[in-house]
Amino acid sequence: MNSSFDQRIIELAIDLPKPPGSVANYVATHQVGNLLFISGQLCVSPGGTLVALGSLGENVSVEDGIRAARAAAINVIAQARASLGSLDKIKRVVRLGGFIAATSAFSEHARVMNGASDVIVEIFGEQGRHARSTVGVSSLPLQAAVEVEALFELD
């Protein structure tokens, strides 16, 4: 028996936060036909603080980066639910994009981004398997260590 994605959030004891507001001149979500684009979400905790500040390879550990990527993905999901009213309108996760603030010598970007991918697959199962890109950057807004964006296909 397949449970709903909204029910799966409850089963996994994931508390979706109130979606963070945009930090600049853009919208958090944009629906075009049966596609829902989610703008990059920072690694903000439900309490409103950044899970990790700074750069991987400098002052942020890989483990903290993984936690930050998970938090950013949970914010992506919170934005999707706020936009759609229910996660059950999602047919599949098409793509995640990850931005990892890192030093030029850092090379474990993919491992950090697995924090986001893993929680997406935990929630959406096979419909959560997605294409992905992960890019190292010199800095992110508010000195966040990780930012995640997404594309969902809707029913």
XYZ file of C-alpha atoms in Angstrom:
155
model
C 0.000 0.000 0.000
C 1.391 3.399 -0.971
C 1.049 6.104 1.624
C 0.706 9.696 0.574
C 3.743 11.952 0.542
C 2.089 14.121 3.197
C 1.623 11.008 5.351
C 5.232 9.972 4.720
C 6.434 13.286 6.199
C 4.530 12.417 9.396
C 5.850 8.837 9.442
C 9.426 10.124 9.127
C 8.805 12.686 11.909
C 9.936 15.523 9.637
C 8.605 18.828 10.856
C 8.157 21.054 7.824
C 8.920 24.622 8.844
C 7.036 27.683 7.743
C 8.659 28.337 4.369
C 11.375 30.970 4.613
C 10.723 34.214 2.783
C 12.742 35.263 -0.235
C 15.919 37.155 0.614
C 15.913 39.149 -2.657
C 13.700 40.082 -5.628
C 12.341 36.682 -6.746
C 9.491 34.301 -5.998
C 10.064 31.115 -4.026
C 8.002 28.967 -6.399
C 6.816 29.226 -9.974
C 4.452 26.814 -11.684
C 4.544 26.460 -15.467
C 2.081 23.867 -16.753
C 2.705 20.678 -14.814
C 6.146 21.766 -13.582
C 6.857 23.423 -10.233
C 10.167 25.238 -9.925
C 11.444 25.898 -6.416
C 13.996 28.689 -6.068
C 17.168 27.986 -4.141
C 16.500 27.433 -0.462
C 19.143 28.062 2.146
C 20.005 25.693 4.972
C 17.756 27.461 7.478
C 16.615 25.461 10.515
C 12.977 25.421 11.672
C 14.098 27.906 14.334
C 15.182 30.368 11.662
C 18.966 30.083 12.021
C 21.403 28.753 9.462
C 22.394 25.127 10.061
C 25.915 25.855 8.788
C 27.665 29.143 8.040
C 30.842 29.428 6.053
C 32.671 27.123 3.694
C 33.257 23.406 3.421
C 36.956 22.717 3.588
C 37.474 25.746 5.811
C 35.197 25.987 8.852
C 32.287 23.621 8.005
C 32.719 19.843 8.328
C 31.369 17.412 5.754
C 28.918 16.096 8.381
C 27.612 19.619 9.065
C 27.396 20.184 5.310
C 25.269 17.046 4.939
C 22.953 18.294 7.709
C 22.788 21.680 5.990
C 21.872 20.081 2.643
C 19.124 18.077 4.370
C 17.759 21.267 5.976
C 17.798 23.103 2.635
C 15.922 20.209 0.973
C 13.333 20.235 3.751
C 12.844 23.947 3.025
C 12.359 23.060 -0.660
C 9.639 20.607 0.373
C 8.051 23.190 2.680
C 7.905 25.647 -0.243
C 6.312 22.994 -2.469
C 3.646 22.169 0.114
C 2.904 25.861 0.718
C 2.515 26.407 -3.022
C 0.455 23.288 -3.752
C -1.439 22.754 -0.498
C -0.430 19.080 -0.542
C 2.678 17.158 -1.531
C 0.372 14.548 -3.044
C 0.037 16.770 -6.126
C 3.650 15.923 -6.930
C 4.097 13.154 -9.501
C 7.896 13.000 -9.269
C 11.010 14.930 -8.385
C 12.728 15.757 -11.674
C 15.884 17.538 -10.559
C 17.787 18.979 -7.625
C 20.469 21.604 -7.923
C 22.938 22.088 -5.104
C 25.288 24.936 -4.366
C 28.017 24.219 -1.835
C 30.103 27.072 -0.435
C 33.565 25.567 -0.433
C 37.250 26.231 -0.717
C 38.926 25.541 -4.032
C 40.605 22.461 -2.529
C 37.328 20.894 -1.317
C 36.220 17.884 -3.376
C 33.361 16.175 -1.522
C 30.502 18.246 -2.956
C 28.548 15.166 -4.047
C 28.755 13.625 -0.574
C 27.421 16.836 0.986
C 24.575 17.046 -1.559
C 23.557 13.490 -0.677
C 22.062 15.035 2.473
C 19.441 16.653 0.227
C 19.016 13.727 -2.160
C 18.630 11.218 0.662
C 15.773 13.074 2.370
C 14.004 13.555 -0.979
C 14.158 9.805 -1.665
C 13.099 9.030 1.937
C 9.935 11.056 1.385
C 9.113 10.380 -2.269
C 10.534 6.872 -2.732
C 11.051 5.901 -6.369
C 9.260 9.100 -7.479
C 11.999 10.976 -5.619
C 14.890 9.624 -7.701
C 16.110 12.660 -9.582
C 18.724 14.163 -11.840
C 21.128 16.412 -9.984
C 23.904 18.901 -10.321
C 26.161 20.025 -7.504
C 28.346 23.070 -7.842
C 30.998 24.480 -5.539
C 30.806 28.245 -5.099
C 32.927 30.779 -3.243
C 29.994 32.154 -1.220
C 26.221 31.998 -0.775
C 23.658 34.498 0.562
C 23.836 35.156 4.313
C 27.064 33.093 4.425
C 25.011 29.878 4.194
C 27.055 26.758 3.516
C 24.443 25.092 1.269
C 21.574 26.089 -1.033
C 19.251 23.657 -2.838
C 16.781 24.228 -5.697
C 14.325 21.770 -7.235
C 12.032 20.937 -10.109
C 8.910 18.810 -9.568
C 6.534 17.273 -12.104
C 2.914 17.567 -10.982
C -0.053 15.276 -11.581
